[in-house]
Short mmCIF file of C-alpha atoms in Angstrom, two decimals:
data_model
loop_
_atom_site.label_atom_id
_atom_site.label_comp_id
_atom_site.label_asym_id
_atom_site.label_seq_id
_atom_site.Cartn_x
_atom_site.Cartn_y
_atom_site.Cartn_z
CA MET A 1 -7.69 31.39 10.60
CA LEU A 2 -8.90 28.90 13.14
CA GLN A 3 -8.20 29.07 16.86
CA VAL A 4 -9.05 26.53 19.68
CA HIS A 5 -9.10 28.52 22.87
CA ASN A 6 -9.17 26.91 26.27
CA VAL A 7 -11.29 24.00 25.00
CA SER A 8 -12.38 21.17 27.14
CA LEU A 9 -14.59 18.21 26.27
CA ARG A 10 -16.29 15.79 28.85
CA PHE A 11 -18.71 13.07 28.40
CA GLY A 12 -20.09 12.59 31.99
CA LYS A 13 -16.97 11.92 34.17
CA LYS A 14 -14.78 11.00 31.33
CA THR A 15 -12.65 13.99 30.03
CA LEU A 16 -11.36 13.61 26.47
CA PHE A 17 -9.66 17.02 26.13
CA GLU A 18 -8.61 19.62 28.68
CA ASN A 19 -7.68 23.26 28.27
CA VAL A 20 -6.66 22.91 24.50
CA ASN A 21 -5.14 25.99 22.85
CA LEU A 22 -4.19 25.68 19.26
CA LYS A 23 -4.05 27.95 16.16
CA PHE A 24 -4.28 26.73 12.68
CA THR A 25 -3.25 28.98 9.82
CA SER A 26 -3.51 29.09 6.02
CA GLY A 27 -0.93 27.26 3.92
CA ASN A 28 -0.35 24.57 6.50
CA CYS A 29 -1.35 21.04 6.69
CA TYR A 30 -1.79 19.77 10.28
CA GLY A 31 -1.85 15.94 10.97
CA ILE A 32 -3.80 14.79 14.04
CA ILE A 33 -2.27 11.68 15.72
CA GLY A 34 -2.95 9.65 18.83
CA ALA A 35 -3.96 6.28 20.10
CA ASN A 36 -7.13 4.70 19.23
CA GLY A 37 -9.93 6.34 21.30
CA ALA A 38 -7.79 9.43 21.92
CA GLY A 39 -10.45 11.56 20.29
CA LYS A 40 -9.00 12.43 16.85
CA SER A 41 -12.30 12.22 14.82
CA THR A 42 -14.10 13.76 17.82
CA PHE A 43 -11.85 16.83 17.75
CA LEU A 44 -12.81 17.36 14.07
CA LYS A 45 -16.51 17.23 15.09
CA LEU A 46 -15.84 19.96 17.56
CA LEU A 47 -14.20 21.98 14.69
CA THR A 48 -17.27 21.68 12.52
CA GLY A 49 -19.73 22.42 15.28
CA GLU A 50 -21.26 18.99 15.12
CA LEU A 51 -20.22 18.63 18.88
CA GLU A 52 -20.26 21.53 21.47
CA THR A 53 -17.38 22.14 23.66
CA THR A 54 -17.79 21.65 27.42
CA THR A 55 -15.69 24.75 28.04
CA GLY A 56 -13.73 27.06 25.78
CA GLU A 57 -14.61 28.11 22.26
CA ILE A 58 -13.71 27.39 18.62
CA ILE A 59 -13.09 30.67 16.76
CA ILE A 60 -13.22 30.87 12.86
CA SER A 61 -12.43 33.85 10.96
CA LYS A 62 -15.29 35.63 9.48
CA ASN A 63 -16.68 34.35 6.03
CA GLU A 64 -14.36 31.47 6.10
CA ARG A 65 -15.92 28.25 4.80
CA VAL A 66 -15.25 24.86 6.56
CA SER A 67 -15.54 21.67 4.62
CA ILE A 68 -15.29 18.04 6.12
CA LEU A 69 -14.97 14.77 4.35
CA LYS A 70 -18.03 13.00 5.14
CA GLN A 71 -17.97 9.15 5.80
CA ASP A 72 -21.63 8.10 5.17
CA HIS A 73 -22.18 8.16 1.54
CA TYR A 74 -25.31 5.98 1.68
CA GLN A 75 -27.42 9.29 2.83
CA TYR A 76 -26.91 10.46 -0.81
CA ASP A 77 -27.99 7.38 -2.69
CA ASP A 78 -30.69 9.23 -4.64
CA MET A 79 -28.52 12.26 -5.60
CA LYS A 80 -26.49 12.58 -8.78
CA VAL A 81 -22.69 12.21 -8.54
CA MET A 82 -22.34 15.67 -10.07
CA ASP A 83 -24.71 17.33 -7.36
CA VAL A 84 -23.10 15.48 -4.65
CA VAL A 85 -19.69 17.10 -5.50
CA ILE A 86 -20.98 20.69 -5.88
CA MET A 87 -23.02 20.21 -2.72
CA GLY A 88 -19.65 20.49 -1.18
CA ASN A 89 -20.01 24.14 -1.37
CA ASP A 90 -23.53 24.32 0.45
CA LYS A 91 -24.12 27.98 -0.29
CA LEU A 92 -23.48 27.67 -4.04
CA TYR A 93 -25.48 24.48 -4.27
CA LYS A 94 -28.51 26.28 -2.62
CA ILE A 95 -28.21 29.25 -4.99
CA MET A 96 -28.20 26.82 -7.97
CA LYS A 97 -31.21 24.91 -6.64
CA GLU A 98 -33.18 28.08 -5.97
CA LYS A 99 -32.44 29.38 -9.50
CA GLU A 100 -33.64 26.21 -11.10
CA GLU A 101 -36.83 26.30 -9.00
CA LEU A 102 -37.46 30.04 -9.95
CA TYR A 103 -36.81 29.52 -13.65
CA SER A 104 -39.19 26.70 -13.67
CA HIS A 105 -42.01 29.02 -12.79
CA THR A 106 -44.59 29.35 -15.69
CA GLU A 107 -45.52 32.94 -14.50
CA PHE A 108 -42.67 35.19 -13.39
CA THR A 109 -43.54 37.81 -10.71
CA GLU A 110 -41.52 41.07 -10.18
CA GLU A 111 -40.38 39.65 -6.87
CA ASP A 112 -39.11 36.55 -8.62
CA GLY A 113 -37.25 38.87 -10.98
CA TYR A 114 -35.61 40.78 -8.13
CA ARG A 115 -34.60 37.64 -6.38
CA LEU A 116 -33.06 36.05 -9.53
CA ALA A 117 -31.07 39.21 -10.11
CA ASP A 118 -29.51 38.87 -6.56
CA LEU A 119 -28.99 34.95 -7.01
CA GLU A 120 -27.28 35.60 -10.39
CA ALA A 121 -25.04 38.29 -8.80
CA GLU A 122 -24.11 35.84 -5.98
CA PHE A 123 -23.66 33.04 -8.46
CA LEU A 124 -21.30 35.05 -10.68
CA ASP A 125 -19.39 36.04 -7.67
CA MET A 126 -18.82 32.55 -6.37
CA ASP A 127 -17.64 31.47 -9.89
CA GLY A 128 -20.90 29.26 -10.42
CA TRP A 129 -20.58 29.17 -14.12
CA ASN A 130 -17.41 27.01 -13.68
CA ALA A 131 -18.82 24.66 -10.92
CA GLU A 132 -19.50 21.75 -13.08
CA SER A 133 -16.27 22.03 -15.01
CA ASP A 134 -14.39 22.37 -11.60
CA ALA A 135 -16.34 19.36 -10.14
CA SER A 136 -15.59 17.18 -13.41
CA ILE A 137 -11.81 18.08 -13.03
CA LEU A 138 -11.86 16.85 -9.41
CA LEU A 139 -13.74 13.61 -10.22
CA THR A 140 -11.47 12.88 -13.17
CA ASN A 141 -8.38 13.47 -11.22
CA LEU A 142 -9.74 10.95 -8.59
CA GLY A 143 -10.14 8.41 -11.27
CA ILE A 144 -13.96 8.56 -11.86
CA LYS A 145 -15.03 8.32 -15.52
CA GLU A 146 -17.43 10.74 -17.05
CA GLU A 147 -19.98 8.10 -17.64
CA TYR A 148 -20.61 8.10 -13.90
CA PHE A 149 -21.22 11.81 -13.42
CA ASP A 150 -24.88 11.99 -14.04
CA LYS A 151 -25.53 8.72 -12.43
CA LYS A 152 -27.26 8.37 -8.91
CA MET A 153 -24.93 7.57 -6.09
CA LYS A 154 -26.62 4.19 -5.51
CA ASP A 155 -25.85 3.13 -9.08
CA ILE A 156 -21.96 3.50 -8.95
CA PRO A 157 -19.45 1.07 -7.24
CA VAL A 158 -19.00 1.50 -3.58
CA LYS A 159 -15.41 2.38 -4.15
CA LEU A 160 -16.18 5.11 -6.29
CA ARG A 161 -18.59 6.64 -3.89
CA VAL A 162 -15.96 7.15 -1.30
CA LYS A 163 -13.96 9.15 -4.01
CA VAL A 164 -17.10 11.24 -4.80
CA MET A 165 -17.31 12.31 -1.12
CA LEU A 166 -13.61 13.27 -1.18
CA ALA A 167 -14.24 15.35 -4.35
CA SER A 168 -17.16 16.95 -2.60
CA ALA A 169 -15.13 17.84 0.46
CA LEU A 170 -12.34 19.30 -1.83
CA PHE A 171 -14.88 21.19 -4.14
CA GLY A 172 -14.73 25.06 -4.05
CA ASN A 173 -11.35 25.46 -2.36
CA PRO A 174 -12.67 25.66 1.31
CA ASP A 175 -10.84 27.95 3.60
CA ILE A 176 -10.49 25.24 6.12
CA LEU A 177 -10.53 21.56 4.84
CA LEU A 178 -10.99 18.69 7.51
CA LEU A 179 -10.20 15.20 6.22
CA ASP A 180 -10.75 11.97 8.26
CA GLU A 181 -8.96 8.98 6.95
CA PRO A 182 -8.96 10.42 3.23
CA THR A 183 -6.79 7.66 1.69
CA ASN A 184 -9.20 4.91 2.90
CA SER A 185 -10.27 2.86 -0.28
CA LEU A 186 -8.22 5.11 -2.67
CA ASP A 187 -5.91 3.42 -5.28
CA LEU A 188 -2.24 4.31 -5.72
CA GLU A 189 -3.04 7.02 -8.53
CA ALA A 190 -5.69 8.82 -6.39
CA ILE A 191 -3.51 8.77 -3.25
CA SER A 192 -0.60 10.21 -5.52
CA TRP A 193 -2.88 13.01 -6.92
CA LEU A 194 -4.34 13.94 -3.41
CA GLU A 195 -0.87 14.23 -1.98
CA GLU A 196 0.08 16.80 -4.63
CA PHE A 197 -3.19 18.59 -4.22
CA LEU A 198 -2.77 19.06 -0.58
CA ILE A 199 0.85 20.00 -0.86
CA ASN A 200 -0.13 22.92 -3.10
CA TYR A 201 -3.35 23.74 -1.26
CA PRO A 202 -3.13 27.42 -0.22
CA ASN A 203 -5.51 27.25 2.60
CA THR A 204 -5.72 25.31 5.96
CA VAL A 205 -5.89 21.62 5.97
CA ILE A 206 -6.29 19.35 9.12
CA VAL A 207 -6.05 15.60 8.48
CA VAL A 208 -6.50 12.34 10.40
CA SER A 209 -4.74 9.34 8.91
CA HIS A 210 -3.02 6.14 9.84
CA ASP A 211 -1.01 6.25 6.70
CA ARG A 212 2.54 7.24 7.68
CA HIS A 213 3.78 7.98 4.32
CA PHE A 214 0.76 10.48 3.50
CA LEU A 215 1.39 12.19 6.86
CA ASN A 216 5.07 12.70 5.95
CA LYS A 217 4.33 13.74 2.34
CA VAL A 218 1.64 16.48 3.17
CA CYS A 219 2.02 17.73 6.83
CA THR A 220 3.74 20.77 7.98
CA HIS A 221 2.83 20.20 11.45
CA ILE A 222 1.65 17.42 13.74
CA VAL A 223 -0.87 17.73 16.57
CA ASP A 224 -0.26 14.97 19.02
CA ILE A 225 -3.24 13.95 21.24
CA ASP A 226 -2.12 12.18 24.36
CA TYR A 227 -3.80 11.79 27.86
CA GLY A 228 -6.20 14.40 27.12
CA LYS A 229 -3.52 16.93 26.22
CA MET A 230 -2.89 18.17 22.53
CA LYS A 231 0.50 19.46 21.76
CA MET A 232 1.60 20.91 18.40
CA PHE A 233 4.85 20.17 16.57
CA ILE A 234 6.43 21.57 13.50
CA GLY A 235 7.39 19.06 10.79
CA ASN A 236 5.88 15.93 9.51
CA TYR A 237 5.29 12.51 11.14
CA ASP A 238 8.87 11.19 11.07
CA PHE A 239 10.19 14.44 12.48
CA TRP A 240 7.65 14.32 15.25
CA TYR A 241 8.48 10.61 16.03
CA GLN A 242 12.16 11.15 15.94
CA SER A 243 11.94 14.44 18.06
CA SER A 244 9.67 13.12 20.62
CA GLN A 245 11.82 9.96 21.12
CA LEU A 246 14.88 12.31 21.35
CA ILE A 247 13.26 14.44 23.81
CA LEU A 248 12.13 11.40 25.90
CA LYS A 249 15.70 9.98 25.80
CA GLN A 250 17.38 13.33 26.78
CA MET A 251 14.80 13.68 29.64
CA LYS A 252 15.65 10.02 30.89
CA GLU A 253 19.40 10.75 30.64
CA SER A 254 19.00 14.09 32.56
CA ASN A 255 17.11 12.33 35.27
CA LYS A 256 19.70 9.56 35.45
CA LYS A 257 22.33 12.28 36.14
CA LYS A 258 20.28 14.01 38.44
CA GLU A 259 19.60 10.82 40.42
CA GLU A 260 23.39 10.05 40.64
CA LYS A 261 23.84 13.65 41.92
CA ILE A 262 21.10 13.39 44.59
CA LYS A 263 22.64 10.05 45.85
CA GLU A 264 26.01 11.57 45.94
CA LEU A 265 24.69 14.53 48.00
CA GLN A 266 22.64 12.33 50.33
CA ASN A 267 25.63 10.21 51.02
CA PHE A 268 27.74 13.25 51.84
CA ILE A 269 25.04 14.81 54.10
CA ALA A 270 24.41 11.50 55.82
CA ARG A 271 28.22 11.05 56.55
CA PHE A 272 29.24 14.59 57.67
CA SER A 273 26.06 16.32 58.99
CA ALA A 274 27.05 15.34 62.50
CA ASN A 275 30.83 16.42 61.87
CA ALA A 276 31.34 20.05 63.27
CA SER A 277 34.09 20.61 60.77
CA LYS A 278 32.07 19.61 57.86
CA SER A 279 28.58 21.00 59.07
CA LYS A 280 28.80 24.05 56.69
CA GLN A 281 29.59 21.87 53.62
CA ALA A 282 26.70 19.48 54.71
CA THR A 283 24.37 22.37 55.01
CA SER A 284 25.46 23.78 51.61
CA ARG A 285 24.79 20.45 50.06
CA LYS A 286 21.27 20.24 51.52
CA LYS A 287 20.42 23.56 49.87
CA MET A 288 21.91 22.08 46.54
CA LEU A 289 19.80 18.99 47.03
CA GLU A 290 16.54 20.90 47.65
CA LYS A 291 17.17 22.76 44.14
CA ILE A 292 17.41 19.49 42.15
CA GLU A 293 14.22 18.67 40.43
CA LEU A 294 13.60 15.78 38.32
CA ASP A 295 11.93 16.12 34.95
CA GLU A 296 8.41 14.67 35.05
CA ILE A 297 8.06 12.09 32.33
CA THR A 298 4.45 11.25 31.84
CA PRO A 299 3.84 7.77 30.32
CA SER A 300 2.36 7.96 26.99
CA SER A 301 -1.21 6.54 26.43
CA ARG A 302 0.27 4.84 23.28
CA LYS A 303 0.87 1.20 23.45
CA TYR A 304 2.96 -0.80 20.88
CA PRO A 305 2.13 -4.57 20.61
CA PHE A 306 5.08 -7.08 20.46
CA ILE A 307 5.00 -8.50 16.90
CA ASP A 308 7.55 -11.07 15.95
CA PHE A 309 7.20 -13.86 13.32
CA LYS A 310 9.31 -16.65 14.33
CA ILE A 311 9.84 -19.72 11.97
CA THR A 312 10.80 -23.23 13.08
CA LYS A 313 11.02 -25.01 10.12
CA GLN A 314 13.64 -23.93 7.56
CA ILE A 315 12.54 -23.46 3.89
CA GLY A 316 14.01 -25.75 0.97
CA LYS A 317 15.03 -24.57 -2.35
CA GLU A 318 11.51 -24.87 -3.76
CA ILE A 319 9.09 -22.50 -2.43
CA LEU A 320 6.28 -21.47 -4.82
CA LYS A 321 5.75 -21.80 -8.44
CA VAL A 322 2.58 -20.36 -10.20
CA THR A 323 2.05 -21.45 -13.81
CA ASN A 324 -0.64 -20.15 -16.21
CA LEU A 325 -3.17 -19.46 -13.39
CA VAL A 326 -6.66 -18.62 -14.64
CA LYS A 327 -9.66 -17.60 -12.61
CA GLU A 328 -13.03 -16.29 -13.77
CA VAL A 329 -15.58 -14.55 -11.39
CA ASP A 330 -18.97 -13.91 -12.64
CA GLY A 331 -18.05 -14.61 -16.29
CA LYS A 332 -15.15 -12.19 -16.20
CA ARG A 333 -11.42 -13.41 -16.32
CA ILE A 334 -9.67 -11.56 -13.43
CA LEU A 335 -6.59 -13.65 -13.35
CA ASN A 336 -5.36 -14.28 -16.86
CA LYS A 337 -2.65 -17.00 -17.39
CA ILE A 338 -0.50 -15.75 -14.41
CA SER A 339 2.89 -17.15 -14.00
CA PHE A 340 5.71 -16.42 -11.38
CA THR A 341 8.10 -18.11 -9.18
CA VAL A 342 8.96 -17.22 -5.62
CA LEU A 343 12.61 -17.39 -4.82
CA LYS A 344 14.64 -17.40 -1.71
CA GLY A 345 14.59 -13.91 0.05
CA ASP A 346 11.46 -12.69 -1.80
CA LYS A 347 9.18 -10.37 -0.15
CA ILE A 348 6.59 -9.49 -2.84
CA ALA A 349 3.94 -6.67 -2.89
CA ILE A 350 0.80 -7.52 -5.13
CA VAL A 351 -0.51 -4.31 -6.39
CA SER A 352 -3.79 -3.71 -8.57
CA ASN A 353 -6.72 -1.33 -9.06
CA ASN A 354 -8.76 -4.51 -8.99
CA ASP A 355 -9.21 -5.50 -5.27
CA LEU A 356 -11.17 -8.61 -6.26
CA ALA A 357 -8.35 -9.89 -8.30
CA LYS A 358 -5.93 -9.32 -5.38
CA THR A 359 -8.12 -11.10 -2.89
CA THR A 360 -8.98 -13.85 -5.31
CA LEU A 361 -5.29 -14.49 -5.85
CA PHE A 362 -4.51 -14.52 -2.10
CA ASP A 363 -7.41 -16.96 -1.38
CA ILE A 364 -6.23 -19.21 -4.11
CA LEU A 365 -2.59 -19.26 -2.59
CA ALA A 366 -4.09 -20.00 0.80
CA GLY A 367 -6.24 -22.89 -0.62
CA VAL A 368 -9.41 -21.15 0.27
CA THR A 369 -10.65 -20.77 -3.33
CA LYS A 370 -10.31 -23.13 -6.40
CA TYR A 371 -8.80 -21.98 -9.66
CA ASP A 372 -10.14 -22.76 -13.01
CA LYS A 373 -6.78 -23.65 -14.85
CA GLY A 374 -3.12 -23.66 -14.46
CA GLU A 375 -1.09 -24.90 -11.49
CA VAL A 376 0.01 -23.50 -7.82
CA LEU A 377 2.74 -25.63 -6.61
CA PHE A 378 4.25 -25.06 -3.03
CA GLY A 379 7.52 -26.68 -1.92
CA LYS A 380 7.31 -29.48 0.69
CA THR A 381 8.97 -27.54 3.34
CA ILE A 382 6.43 -24.59 3.08
CA GLU A 383 4.13 -23.97 5.94
CA LYS A 384 1.74 -21.23 4.84
CA GLY A 385 0.25 -18.66 7.31
CA TYR A 386 -2.78 -16.62 5.95
CA LEU A 387 -4.22 -13.31 6.91
CA PRO A 388 -7.38 -12.65 5.03
CA GLN A 389 -8.74 -9.20 4.62
CA ASP A 390 -12.13 -10.38 5.76
CA ASN A 391 -11.65 -12.28 9.16
CA SER A 392 -15.31 -12.43 10.28
CA ASN A 393 -15.59 -16.16 9.90
CA TYR A 394 -13.01 -16.42 12.53
CA PHE A 395 -15.17 -14.75 15.19
CA VAL A 396 -18.44 -16.48 15.14
CA LYS A 397 -18.52 -18.82 18.15
CA ASP A 398 -19.31 -17.71 21.84
CA GLU A 399 -15.73 -17.87 23.15
CA ASN A 400 -13.44 -15.42 24.89
CA ILE A 401 -10.01 -14.49 23.55
CA LEU A 402 -8.18 -16.84 25.64
CA GLU A 403 -10.27 -19.87 24.57
CA TRP A 404 -10.17 -18.61 20.92
CA ILE A 405 -6.24 -18.13 20.86
CA SER A 406 -5.69 -21.55 22.60
CA LYS A 407 -7.16 -23.52 19.54
CA PHE A 408 -3.97 -22.30 17.56
CA TYR A 409 -1.18 -23.09 20.15
CA LYS A 410 0.02 -26.71 20.25
CA VAL A 411 0.92 -26.49 24.03
CA ASP A 412 -1.77 -26.38 26.82
CA ASP A 413 -0.08 -23.53 28.69
CA GLU A 414 -2.33 -20.77 29.80
CA THR A 415 0.20 -18.86 31.60
CA HIS A 416 2.38 -18.61 28.44
CA LEU A 417 -0.85 -17.67 26.53
CA ARG A 418 -1.81 -14.90 28.84
CA SER A 419 1.77 -13.51 28.80
CA PHE A 420 1.82 -13.67 25.00
CA LEU A 421 -1.64 -11.80 24.73
CA GLY A 422 -0.40 -9.22 27.17
CA ARG A 423 2.32 -8.35 24.64
CA MET A 424 -0.42 -8.19 22.09
CA LEU A 425 -2.35 -5.40 24.53
CA PHE A 426 -4.72 -7.80 25.81
CA SER A 427 -3.94 -7.60 29.60
CA GLY A 428 -5.88 -8.57 32.77
CA GLU A 429 -9.56 -9.29 32.27
CA ASP A 430 -9.38 -8.42 28.54
CA VAL A 431 -8.59 -12.00 27.68
CA PHE A 432 -12.11 -13.06 28.86
CA LYS A 433 -13.76 -10.70 26.38
CA ASN A 434 -16.20 -12.48 24.05
CA VAL A 435 -14.73 -12.54 20.37
CA LYS A 436 -17.98 -11.54 18.98
CA VAL A 437 -17.93 -7.93 20.34
CA LEU A 438 -14.38 -7.24 19.66
CA SER A 439 -13.56 -3.97 17.63
CA GLY A 440 -12.01 -4.29 14.22
CA GLY A 441 -8.59 -3.39 15.71
CA GLU A 442 -8.88 -6.05 18.46
CA LYS A 443 -9.92 -8.72 15.84
CA ALA A 444 -6.93 -7.70 13.70
CA ARG A 445 -4.43 -8.11 16.83
CA CYS A 446 -6.05 -11.54 17.47
CA MET A 447 -5.36 -12.60 13.82
CA LEU A 448 -1.60 -11.38 14.12
CA SER A 449 -1.44 -13.34 17.43
CA LYS A 450 -2.73 -16.54 15.73
CA LEU A 451 -0.20 -15.94 12.91
CA MET A 452 2.61 -15.71 15.24
CA LEU A 453 1.61 -18.82 17.36
CA GLU A 454 1.46 -20.89 13.98
CA GLU A 455 5.00 -20.07 13.20
CA PRO A 456 4.70 -20.23 9.37
CA ASN A 457 7.67 -19.77 7.18
CA PHE A 458 5.66 -18.41 4.27
CA LEU A 459 3.11 -15.48 4.99
CA ILE A 460 0.07 -14.54 2.73
CA LEU A 461 -1.23 -11.01 4.03
CA ASP A 462 -4.19 -9.36 2.54
CA GLU A 463 -4.41 -5.83 3.71
CA PRO A 464 -2.65 -6.59 7.10
CA THR A 465 -2.69 -2.89 8.33
CA ASN A 466 -6.62 -2.68 7.92
CA HIS A 467 -8.19 -1.50 11.48
CA LEU A 468 -4.82 -1.20 13.19
CA ASP A 469 -3.70 2.06 14.71
CA LEU A 470 -0.52 3.81 14.03
CA GLU A 471 1.41 2.07 16.87
CA SER A 472 0.17 -1.43 15.86
CA ILE A 473 1.01 -0.63 12.15
CA THR A 474 4.55 0.41 13.19
CA SER A 475 5.09 -2.82 15.18
CA LEU A 476 3.72 -4.89 12.43
CA ASN A 477 6.26 -3.19 10.05
CA LYS A 478 9.16 -4.14 12.18
CA GLY A 479 7.86 -7.62 12.59
CA LEU A 480 7.74 -8.04 8.78
CA GLU A 481 11.10 -6.38 8.11
CA ASN A 482 12.75 -8.95 10.64
CA PHE A 483 10.68 -11.99 9.21
CA GLN A 484 13.26 -14.62 7.97
CA GLY A 485 10.99 -16.31 5.71
CA GLU A 486 9.18 -15.36 2.35
CA LEU A 487 6.00 -13.46 2.05
CA ILE A 488 3.27 -12.11 -0.40
CA LEU A 489 1.33 -9.12 0.79
CA THR A 490 -1.01 -6.59 -0.65
CA SER A 491 -1.28 -3.22 1.36
CA ARG A 492 -2.28 0.34 0.79
CA ASP A 493 0.37 1.35 3.39
CA HIS A 494 3.29 2.96 1.39
CA GLU A 495 5.78 2.80 4.06
CA LEU A 496 5.09 -0.90 4.75
CA ASN A 497 5.58 -1.78 1.00
CA GLN A 498 8.72 0.23 0.63
CA THR A 499 10.45 -1.00 3.84
CA VAL A 500 9.49 -4.77 3.64
CA CYS A 501 9.08 -5.69 -0.16
CA ASN A 502 11.75 -6.15 -2.82
CA ARG A 503 9.66 -7.27 -5.62
CA ILE A 504 6.40 -5.79 -7.02
CA ILE A 505 3.79 -7.84 -9.12
CA GLU A 506 1.19 -5.76 -10.74
CA ILE A 507 -2.23 -7.39 -11.81
CA LEU A 508 -3.44 -5.43 -14.62
CA ASP A 509 -6.96 -4.64 -15.79
CA ASP A 510 -6.98 -7.54 -18.19
CA GLY A 511 -5.84 -9.94 -15.51
CA THR A 512 -2.33 -10.35 -16.55
CA ILE A 513 0.79 -9.37 -14.59
CA ILE A 514 3.81 -7.28 -14.74
CA ASP A 515 6.58 -8.63 -12.49
CA ARG A 516 9.44 -6.16 -11.42
CA ARG A 517 12.25 -6.70 -8.90
CA LEU A 518 12.45 -3.25 -7.47
CA SER A 519 11.46 -1.17 -4.32
CA PHE A 520 7.96 0.19 -3.98
CA ASP A 521 9.40 3.70 -4.11
CA GLU A 522 10.92 2.99 -7.53
CA TYR A 523 7.68 1.34 -8.84
CA TYR A 524 5.57 4.23 -7.45
CA GLU A 525 7.78 6.75 -9.31
CA LYS A 526 7.59 4.86 -12.59
CA LYS A 527 3.80 4.51 -12.10
CA ASN A 528 3.52 8.34 -11.50
CA LYS A 529 5.52 9.14 -14.71
#
């Protein structure tokens, strides 16, 4: 069991948490949510002891092991994949290494023998003989082939290194498992396996994630961080969202009724307090008035940008036809005679284990990259809007946000632009920030702002939720649901794919495609089977 008792954390004059009291128990999965900067990842660091509390204490039951998903895989470059996974159980790994060192001695002392006996007993007690087998199972389930097990971390693809770090965190069934954005860079199969793993996990899991579907699937509780307070709710993310909105609505309605009653009492008192025959009634109403207390409604630190894609040019019958498209990268054919036609009403999700194939296809459709063979033909009425996964080339000049966004608006109207940026959460002096120093989330909101101002009728979106917080993802989701044009997107956000898209095109390992007209949930179910 893990307890957080009267915990506060301050950095100078800034208070991140204040008097937090929470209890985390076995068999439950707790999702930590909150606006960007609320302190979700910082809270995990408090639980591991990486950061010290300003006041209060973190209490962990005796002999319970805590494991956390480490984000920096580069520090393990010279270690073998198998060793990195087993190292997730630090005590077991140290026993294994000490055993290896003692067995390597050319001359055995009596002291070495006694020490080895103790180590072997501990090793057996910790099921050490099955360590490599257990690690292999984890790696395989996450989609890492056996050929990589004995390679050094620096010699395997970056995408696989992230999976190795996840396997390391999961290894040895820790009593308390802390996961910070575990689905980042995972493919659909790995996410599906991880969901099932956590659903059946018998110990305590605490997870930070921007993936709404993942939070809904695995979480039994939600811990909401808002204005330095942390409150725990029973249920998954959707249940928290619906119940919190219902509570807020009920409080507002209750206050409205109370305000009407207050006004009624005040009018009576003002009218009859000087009237001798009514003085007792006026006094009685004064007492009633004193007892009425309005519910205190604290505004949330969450802010939802306003995302709405308008189109000014209607689309004709011809939208997009791709015929026998071929593209090779470094001598390998990643798009192999691809053909598909976009029809009226199509909102297409492109899925693939090959990220390069997806991004290359999007770059080709946007006119950024040339293809080797085939044909890409857009209709004459089509006005494309492209959101690339890598937006760094857009933010290289020394200019502020207002100057940057004005390049994409046809009318010289600073007042309108500032109002528009305000709805995208760039208010007041924020519009004068240099674009070079913006965070990933701020750049993503700038790119969405650019896209809205251009008013395209055909959207090409490569991982549009990258760097966005839950609130921005929710707003983007609604904006794309309401979009009246056609679109092609690729996203790891399950909820976005399911609620927006009505057609799935899967790029296979050989560069060919499977084109299905079905929902993402239907595709996901078929894929799992």
